[in-house]
Short mmCIF file of N, CA and C in Angstrom, two decimals:
data_model
loop_
_atom_site.label_atom_id
_atom_site.label_comp_id
_atom_site.label_asym_id
_atom_site.label_seq_id
_atom_site.Cartn_x
_atom_site.Cartn_y
_atom_site.Cartn_z
N ILE A 1 0.85 -1.17 0.00
CA ILE A 1 0.00 0.00 0.00
C ILE A 1 0.90 1.23 0.00
N GLU A 2 0.57 2.17 -0.85
CA GLU A 2 1.35 3.40 -0.97
C GLU A 2 0.91 4.40 0.10
N THR A 3 1.75 5.38 0.36
CA THR A 3 1.38 6.42 1.33
C THR A 3 0.15 7.18 0.87
N SER A 4 -0.14 7.16 -0.42
CA SER A 4 -1.32 7.85 -0.95
C SER A 4 -2.60 7.10 -0.62
N GLY A 5 -2.47 5.86 -0.13
CA GLY A 5 -3.65 5.05 0.17
C GLY A 5 -3.97 4.06 -0.94
N HIS A 6 -3.32 4.19 -2.08
CA HIS A 6 -3.54 3.25 -3.16
C HIS A 6 -2.81 1.95 -2.82
N GLY A 7 -3.35 0.86 -3.32
CA GLY A 7 -2.70 -0.42 -3.05
C GLY A 7 -3.02 -1.44 -4.11
N ALA A 8 -2.13 -2.37 -4.28
CA ALA A 8 -2.30 -3.42 -5.28
C ALA A 8 -1.67 -4.69 -4.73
N LEU A 9 -2.31 -5.80 -5.02
CA LEU A 9 -1.84 -7.11 -4.55
C LEU A 9 -1.56 -8.03 -5.73
N SER A 10 -0.56 -8.88 -5.58
CA SER A 10 -0.22 -9.81 -6.66
C SER A 10 -1.39 -10.73 -6.98
N GLU A 11 -2.15 -11.14 -5.96
CA GLU A 11 -3.27 -12.05 -6.20
C GLU A 11 -4.37 -11.42 -7.05
N ASN A 12 -4.33 -10.09 -7.22
CA ASN A 12 -5.28 -9.38 -8.07
C ASN A 12 -4.55 -8.74 -9.25
N HIS A 13 -3.46 -9.37 -9.67
CA HIS A 13 -2.68 -8.96 -10.83
C HIS A 13 -2.16 -7.53 -10.71
N TYR A 14 -1.86 -7.10 -9.49
CA TYR A 14 -1.31 -5.77 -9.21
C TYR A 14 -2.20 -4.62 -9.68
N LEU A 15 -3.49 -4.86 -9.75
CA LEU A 15 -4.42 -3.79 -10.10
C LEU A 15 -4.66 -2.91 -8.88
N ASP A 16 -4.66 -1.62 -9.07
CA ASP A 16 -4.96 -0.66 -8.01
C ASP A 16 -6.48 -0.61 -7.90
N ASP A 17 -7.03 -1.46 -7.05
CA ASP A 17 -8.46 -1.68 -7.02
C ASP A 17 -8.99 -1.50 -5.59
N GLY A 18 -9.58 -0.35 -5.32
CA GLY A 18 -10.09 -0.06 -3.99
C GLY A 18 -11.19 -1.00 -3.55
N ALA A 19 -12.06 -1.41 -4.46
CA ALA A 19 -13.14 -2.33 -4.11
C ALA A 19 -12.57 -3.68 -3.66
N TYR A 20 -11.56 -4.16 -4.36
CA TYR A 20 -10.91 -5.42 -4.00
C TYR A 20 -10.30 -5.32 -2.60
N MET A 21 -9.61 -4.19 -2.33
CA MET A 21 -9.01 -4.01 -1.01
C MET A 21 -10.08 -3.92 0.07
N ALA A 22 -11.19 -3.26 -0.22
CA ALA A 22 -12.28 -3.16 0.77
C ALA A 22 -12.83 -4.54 1.10
N VAL A 23 -13.02 -5.37 0.09
CA VAL A 23 -13.51 -6.73 0.33
C VAL A 23 -12.50 -7.52 1.16
N LYS A 24 -11.21 -7.36 0.86
CA LYS A 24 -10.17 -8.05 1.65
C LYS A 24 -10.26 -7.63 3.12
N MET A 25 -10.50 -6.34 3.37
CA MET A 25 -10.62 -5.86 4.74
C MET A 25 -11.87 -6.42 5.42
N ILE A 26 -12.98 -6.51 4.70
CA ILE A 26 -14.21 -7.07 5.26
C ILE A 26 -14.01 -8.53 5.63
N VAL A 27 -13.35 -9.27 4.75
CA VAL A 27 -13.08 -10.69 5.02
C VAL A 27 -12.20 -10.82 6.27
N GLU A 28 -11.17 -10.00 6.36
CA GLU A 28 -10.29 -10.07 7.52
C GLU A 28 -11.03 -9.65 8.79
N ALA A 29 -11.89 -8.64 8.69
CA ALA A 29 -12.69 -8.23 9.85
C ALA A 29 -13.59 -9.37 10.30
N ALA A 30 -14.16 -10.11 9.35
CA ALA A 30 -15.00 -11.26 9.70
C ALA A 30 -14.17 -12.30 10.46
N ARG A 31 -12.94 -12.51 10.02
CA ARG A 31 -12.05 -13.44 10.72
C ARG A 31 -11.78 -12.97 12.15
N GLN A 32 -11.81 -11.65 12.33
CA GLN A 32 -11.58 -11.06 13.65
C GLN A 32 -12.90 -10.88 14.40
N LYS A 33 -13.92 -11.60 13.97
CA LYS A 33 -15.26 -11.55 14.57
C LYS A 33 -15.85 -10.14 14.54
N GLY A 34 -15.64 -9.45 13.39
CA GLY A 34 -16.24 -8.14 13.17
C GLY A 34 -15.46 -6.98 13.76
N ASP A 35 -14.30 -7.26 14.33
CA ASP A 35 -13.52 -6.21 14.97
C ASP A 35 -12.57 -5.55 13.98
N LEU A 36 -13.05 -4.53 13.27
CA LEU A 36 -12.20 -3.83 12.31
C LEU A 36 -10.99 -3.18 12.99
N GLY A 37 -11.15 -2.78 14.22
CA GLY A 37 -10.06 -2.17 14.97
C GLY A 37 -8.87 -3.10 15.14
N ALA A 38 -9.13 -4.41 15.11
CA ALA A 38 -8.04 -5.37 15.25
C ALA A 38 -7.04 -5.26 14.11
N LEU A 39 -7.48 -4.74 12.96
CA LEU A 39 -6.59 -4.62 11.81
C LEU A 39 -5.50 -3.59 12.04
N VAL A 40 -5.74 -2.62 12.92
CA VAL A 40 -4.75 -1.57 13.15
C VAL A 40 -4.31 -1.47 14.61
N ARG A 41 -4.84 -2.33 15.44
CA ARG A 41 -4.46 -2.29 16.85
C ARG A 41 -2.95 -2.47 16.98
N GLY A 42 -2.35 -1.67 17.79
CA GLY A 42 -0.91 -1.74 17.99
C GLY A 42 -0.12 -0.78 17.12
N PHE A 43 -0.76 -0.22 16.09
CA PHE A 43 -0.08 0.79 15.28
C PHE A 43 0.02 2.06 16.12
N GLU A 44 1.13 2.73 16.04
CA GLU A 44 1.31 3.97 16.79
C GLU A 44 1.17 5.17 15.87
N GLU A 45 0.57 6.22 16.39
CA GLU A 45 0.47 7.48 15.67
C GLU A 45 1.69 8.33 16.03
N PRO A 46 2.24 9.05 15.07
CA PRO A 46 3.36 9.94 15.40
C PRO A 46 2.87 11.13 16.22
N LEU A 47 3.79 11.77 16.90
CA LEU A 47 3.45 12.99 17.63
C LEU A 47 2.98 14.07 16.65
N GLU A 48 3.67 14.18 15.51
CA GLU A 48 3.34 15.17 14.48
C GLU A 48 3.42 14.52 13.11
N SER A 49 2.60 15.00 12.21
CA SER A 49 2.71 14.56 10.81
C SER A 49 2.15 15.65 9.91
N ALA A 50 2.66 15.67 8.69
CA ALA A 50 2.19 16.67 7.72
C ALA A 50 2.43 16.14 6.31
N GLU A 51 1.60 16.62 5.39
CA GLU A 51 1.79 16.33 3.97
C GLU A 51 1.75 17.65 3.23
N PHE A 52 2.68 17.80 2.30
CA PHE A 52 2.76 19.00 1.48
C PHE A 52 2.78 18.58 0.02
N ARG A 53 2.14 19.37 -0.82
CA ARG A 53 2.15 19.12 -2.25
C ARG A 53 2.84 20.30 -2.93
N VAL A 54 3.83 19.99 -3.73
CA VAL A 54 4.62 21.02 -4.40
C VAL A 54 4.46 20.85 -5.90
N LYS A 55 3.82 21.81 -6.54
CA LYS A 55 3.63 21.75 -7.99
C LYS A 55 4.89 22.17 -8.70
N TYR A 56 5.07 21.61 -9.88
CA TYR A 56 6.12 22.13 -10.76
C TYR A 56 5.47 22.52 -12.08
N SER A 57 6.08 23.47 -12.77
CA SER A 57 5.46 24.01 -13.96
C SER A 57 5.26 22.92 -15.01
N GLU A 58 4.15 23.06 -15.71
CA GLU A 58 3.79 22.06 -16.71
C GLU A 58 4.75 22.05 -17.89
N ASP A 59 5.56 23.11 -18.04
CA ASP A 59 6.54 23.11 -19.12
C ASP A 59 7.86 22.44 -18.68
N ALA A 60 7.89 21.92 -17.47
CA ALA A 60 9.08 21.19 -17.01
C ALA A 60 9.22 19.91 -17.82
N PRO A 61 10.43 19.45 -18.01
CA PRO A 61 10.63 18.19 -18.75
C PRO A 61 9.87 17.04 -18.09
N ALA A 62 9.54 16.03 -18.87
CA ALA A 62 8.75 14.91 -18.37
C ALA A 62 9.38 14.22 -17.17
N ASN A 63 10.69 14.22 -17.09
CA ASN A 63 11.37 13.53 -15.99
C ASN A 63 11.78 14.48 -14.86
N TYR A 64 11.19 15.67 -14.82
CA TYR A 64 11.60 16.68 -13.83
C TYR A 64 11.40 16.17 -12.40
N GLY A 65 10.23 15.65 -12.11
CA GLY A 65 9.94 15.15 -10.77
C GLY A 65 10.90 14.04 -10.36
N ALA A 66 11.18 13.14 -11.30
CA ALA A 66 12.13 12.06 -11.02
C ALA A 66 13.51 12.62 -10.72
N GLY A 67 13.88 13.70 -11.40
CA GLY A 67 15.17 14.34 -11.16
C GLY A 67 15.26 14.93 -9.76
N VAL A 68 14.15 15.53 -9.30
CA VAL A 68 14.13 16.09 -7.95
C VAL A 68 14.25 14.96 -6.92
N VAL A 69 13.48 13.89 -7.12
CA VAL A 69 13.55 12.75 -6.20
C VAL A 69 14.95 12.16 -6.19
N GLY A 70 15.57 12.02 -7.38
CA GLY A 70 16.94 11.52 -7.46
C GLY A 70 17.93 12.44 -6.75
N GLY A 71 17.72 13.74 -6.87
CA GLY A 71 18.56 14.70 -6.17
C GLY A 71 18.40 14.58 -4.66
N PHE A 72 17.18 14.31 -4.22
CA PHE A 72 16.94 14.13 -2.79
C PHE A 72 17.62 12.86 -2.29
N GLU A 73 17.57 11.83 -3.10
CA GLU A 73 18.28 10.58 -2.75
C GLU A 73 19.76 10.85 -2.56
N ALA A 74 20.37 11.56 -3.50
CA ALA A 74 21.80 11.87 -3.41
C ALA A 74 22.08 12.74 -2.18
N PHE A 75 21.21 13.71 -1.90
CA PHE A 75 21.36 14.58 -0.74
C PHE A 75 21.34 13.77 0.56
N CYS A 76 20.38 12.85 0.67
CA CYS A 76 20.22 12.06 1.90
C CYS A 76 21.32 11.01 2.06
N SER A 77 21.86 10.56 0.96
CA SER A 77 22.86 9.48 0.99
C SER A 77 24.29 10.00 1.02
N GLY A 78 24.47 11.27 0.74
CA GLY A 78 25.82 11.81 0.62
C GLY A 78 26.30 12.51 1.87
N GLY A 79 27.46 13.10 1.75
CA GLY A 79 28.09 13.79 2.86
C GLY A 79 27.41 15.08 3.26
N ASP A 80 26.50 15.60 2.42
CA ASP A 80 25.79 16.84 2.74
C ASP A 80 24.53 16.60 3.57
N ALA A 81 24.21 15.34 3.84
CA ALA A 81 23.00 15.06 4.62
C ALA A 81 23.12 15.68 6.01
N PRO A 82 22.05 16.26 6.50
CA PRO A 82 22.09 16.83 7.85
C PRO A 82 22.40 15.76 8.90
N LYS A 83 22.94 16.21 10.01
CA LYS A 83 23.22 15.29 11.12
C LYS A 83 21.91 14.61 11.54
N GLY A 84 21.97 13.31 11.71
CA GLY A 84 20.79 12.57 12.13
C GLY A 84 19.90 12.10 10.99
N TRP A 85 20.33 12.35 9.74
CA TRP A 85 19.57 11.90 8.58
C TRP A 85 20.26 10.70 7.95
N ALA A 86 19.46 9.75 7.47
CA ALA A 86 20.01 8.59 6.77
C ALA A 86 18.96 8.05 5.81
N SER A 87 19.38 7.70 4.62
CA SER A 87 18.44 7.10 3.67
C SER A 87 17.90 5.80 4.25
N SER A 88 16.60 5.58 4.06
CA SER A 88 15.99 4.33 4.52
C SER A 88 16.42 3.19 3.63
N PRO A 89 16.58 2.01 4.20
CA PRO A 89 17.04 0.88 3.39
C PRO A 89 16.01 0.41 2.36
N ASP A 90 14.74 0.61 2.65
CA ASP A 90 13.67 0.17 1.74
C ASP A 90 12.96 1.39 1.17
N ASN A 91 13.10 1.59 -0.12
CA ASN A 91 12.42 2.68 -0.81
C ASN A 91 11.67 2.10 -2.00
N PHE A 92 10.35 2.19 -1.94
CA PHE A 92 9.53 1.61 -3.00
C PHE A 92 8.86 2.68 -3.86
N GLU A 93 8.66 3.86 -3.32
CA GLU A 93 8.09 4.97 -4.07
C GLU A 93 8.79 6.23 -3.61
N GLY A 94 9.33 6.98 -4.53
CA GLY A 94 10.05 8.18 -4.15
C GLY A 94 11.30 7.85 -3.36
N TRP A 95 11.65 8.75 -2.43
CA TRP A 95 12.81 8.50 -1.58
C TRP A 95 12.47 8.87 -0.15
N ARG A 96 12.76 7.95 0.75
CA ARG A 96 12.46 8.12 2.17
C ARG A 96 13.75 8.14 2.96
N ALA A 97 13.79 9.02 3.95
CA ALA A 97 14.95 9.11 4.83
C ALA A 97 14.50 9.15 6.28
N SER A 98 15.26 8.52 7.12
CA SER A 98 15.09 8.64 8.56
C SER A 98 15.70 9.98 8.97
N VAL A 99 15.02 10.71 9.84
CA VAL A 99 15.50 12.03 10.27
C VAL A 99 15.44 12.12 11.79
N LEU A 100 16.02 13.17 12.33
CA LEU A 100 15.93 13.44 13.76
C LEU A 100 16.47 12.27 14.58
N GLU A 101 17.62 11.75 14.14
CA GLU A 101 18.26 10.62 14.84
C GLU A 101 17.31 9.43 14.96
N GLY A 102 16.51 9.20 13.91
CA GLY A 102 15.59 8.06 13.90
C GLY A 102 14.25 8.32 14.55
N LYS A 103 13.99 9.55 14.97
CA LYS A 103 12.72 9.87 15.62
C LYS A 103 11.72 10.49 14.66
N GLY A 104 11.98 10.32 13.36
CA GLY A 104 11.08 10.83 12.35
C GLY A 104 11.51 10.36 10.98
N TRP A 105 10.71 10.69 9.98
CA TRP A 105 11.06 10.35 8.59
C TRP A 105 10.44 11.37 7.65
N VAL A 106 11.02 11.42 6.45
CA VAL A 106 10.50 12.26 5.38
C VAL A 106 10.52 11.45 4.10
N LEU A 107 9.49 11.63 3.30
CA LEU A 107 9.38 10.95 2.01
C LEU A 107 9.03 11.99 0.95
N ILE A 108 9.77 11.97 -0.15
CA ILE A 108 9.41 12.79 -1.31
C ILE A 108 9.13 11.83 -2.46
N ARG A 109 7.95 11.99 -3.06
CA ARG A 109 7.58 11.14 -4.19
C ARG A 109 6.85 11.95 -5.24
N LYS A 110 6.88 11.45 -6.47
CA LYS A 110 6.14 12.07 -7.56
C LYS A 110 4.68 11.62 -7.48
N SER A 111 3.79 12.53 -7.85
CA SER A 111 2.41 12.13 -8.05
C SER A 111 2.35 11.31 -9.34
N LEU A 112 1.50 10.32 -9.36
CA LEU A 112 1.34 9.53 -10.58
C LEU A 112 0.48 10.24 -11.62
N HIS A 113 -0.29 11.24 -11.17
CA HIS A 113 -1.29 11.83 -12.05
C HIS A 113 -1.07 13.29 -12.39
N ASP A 114 -0.41 14.02 -11.52
CA ASP A 114 -0.27 15.46 -11.69
C ASP A 114 1.20 15.86 -11.64
N PRO A 115 1.53 17.03 -12.21
CA PRO A 115 2.92 17.51 -12.14
C PRO A 115 3.21 18.10 -10.77
N LEU A 116 3.36 17.22 -9.80
CA LEU A 116 3.67 17.69 -8.45
C LEU A 116 4.40 16.62 -7.66
N LEU A 117 5.04 17.09 -6.60
CA LEU A 117 5.71 16.21 -5.64
C LEU A 117 4.88 16.19 -4.37
N VAL A 118 4.84 15.04 -3.73
CA VAL A 118 4.17 14.90 -2.45
C VAL A 118 5.25 14.67 -1.40
N ILE A 119 5.19 15.45 -0.34
CA ILE A 119 6.17 15.34 0.74
C ILE A 119 5.42 14.97 2.01
N ASN A 120 5.78 13.84 2.59
CA ASN A 120 5.21 13.40 3.86
C ASN A 120 6.30 13.47 4.92
N ILE A 121 5.95 14.01 6.08
CA ILE A 121 6.89 14.09 7.20
C ILE A 121 6.18 13.62 8.45
N GLU A 122 6.85 12.77 9.22
CA GLU A 122 6.36 12.36 10.53
C GLU A 122 7.47 12.55 11.55
N SER A 123 7.08 12.87 12.78
CA SER A 123 8.07 13.09 13.83
C SER A 123 7.50 12.68 15.18
N ASP A 124 8.34 12.12 16.00
CA ASP A 124 8.00 11.85 17.40
C ASP A 124 8.65 12.87 18.33
N GLU A 125 9.20 13.92 17.75
CA GLU A 125 9.81 15.02 18.50
C GLU A 125 8.97 16.28 18.32
N PRO A 126 8.75 17.05 19.40
CA PRO A 126 8.05 18.33 19.22
C PRO A 126 8.81 19.23 18.24
N ASN A 127 8.10 19.85 17.33
CA ASN A 127 8.65 20.73 16.28
C ASN A 127 9.52 19.99 15.27
N GLY A 128 9.48 18.68 15.29
CA GLY A 128 10.27 17.89 14.34
C GLY A 128 9.82 18.07 12.91
N VAL A 129 8.50 18.21 12.69
CA VAL A 129 8.01 18.41 11.33
C VAL A 129 8.52 19.74 10.79
N ALA A 130 8.43 20.79 11.61
CA ALA A 130 8.90 22.12 11.16
C ALA A 130 10.40 22.10 10.87
N GLU A 131 11.17 21.45 11.72
CA GLU A 131 12.62 21.37 11.52
C GLU A 131 12.95 20.63 10.23
N THR A 132 12.29 19.51 10.02
CA THR A 132 12.53 18.70 8.81
C THR A 132 12.06 19.45 7.58
N LYS A 133 10.90 20.09 7.66
CA LYS A 133 10.35 20.84 6.52
C LYS A 133 11.32 21.94 6.09
N LYS A 134 11.92 22.65 7.03
CA LYS A 134 12.85 23.72 6.69
C LYS A 134 14.03 23.18 5.88
N ILE A 135 14.56 22.05 6.29
CA ILE A 135 15.69 21.45 5.57
C ILE A 135 15.25 21.02 4.17
N VAL A 136 14.07 20.44 4.07
CA VAL A 136 13.57 20.00 2.76
C VAL A 136 13.33 21.19 1.85
N VAL A 137 12.72 22.25 2.36
CA VAL A 137 12.46 23.44 1.54
C VAL A 137 13.78 24.06 1.08
N ASP A 138 14.76 24.13 1.97
CA ASP A 138 16.08 24.65 1.58
C ASP A 138 16.68 23.79 0.46
N PHE A 139 16.53 22.48 0.56
CA PHE A 139 17.03 21.59 -0.50
C PHE A 139 16.29 21.85 -1.82
N LEU A 140 14.98 21.98 -1.76
CA LEU A 140 14.16 22.14 -2.97
C LEU A 140 14.36 23.50 -3.65
N ALA A 141 14.86 24.48 -2.93
CA ALA A 141 14.98 25.84 -3.45
C ALA A 141 15.83 25.91 -4.73
N LYS A 142 16.72 24.98 -4.95
CA LYS A 142 17.58 25.04 -6.14
C LYS A 142 16.84 24.57 -7.41
N TYR A 143 15.64 24.03 -7.26
CA TYR A 143 14.87 23.55 -8.41
C TYR A 143 13.91 24.66 -8.83
N GLU A 144 14.26 25.35 -9.89
CA GLU A 144 13.56 26.57 -10.30
C GLU A 144 12.12 26.36 -10.74
N LYS A 145 11.77 25.18 -11.18
CA LYS A 145 10.42 24.97 -11.70
C LYS A 145 9.44 24.53 -10.63
N LEU A 146 9.89 24.46 -9.37
CA LEU A 146 9.01 24.12 -8.27
C LEU A 146 8.36 25.38 -7.69
N ASP A 147 7.10 25.29 -7.35
CA ASP A 147 6.39 26.39 -6.71
C ASP A 147 6.42 26.18 -5.20
N LEU A 148 7.32 26.86 -4.53
CA LEU A 148 7.48 26.73 -3.08
C LEU A 148 6.80 27.86 -2.32
N SER A 149 6.01 28.66 -3.02
CA SER A 149 5.44 29.87 -2.42
C SER A 149 4.53 29.59 -1.22
N HIS A 150 3.87 28.45 -1.19
CA HIS A 150 2.95 28.14 -0.11
C HIS A 150 3.61 27.43 1.07
N LEU A 151 4.90 27.16 0.96
CA LEU A 151 5.60 26.49 2.05
C LEU A 151 6.23 27.51 2.96
#
């Protein structure tokens, strides 16, 4: 399942099918004797979380978003990464990094449908989202076709 909420399973030929996923959840809830809460029990909520959408101009090259994500990967993996940042070992969409000495994370990914980047940040530290967001915005500032005006 993607951070966007979309999901696909091999048993359904990797189709992004919300109805199929809903039926799977109903079946699992029935196994749990109707307790839908059992499906998420034990999951922890972060202290803070935020999602930001950053548009880029429609005249940007087709691979512009991928270039920004690739640049973020290099930033997080290289010597310029902020203290306490490390690329996550598993990246399936966009690029995710552990931040705040492991007490948070940030993910930058391309939208599949629109010319924009989606940035998700979670933190278990007070003001961790704001601290991480500032670093991300500073990184993104070098990409001229991004609209950072609302950040």
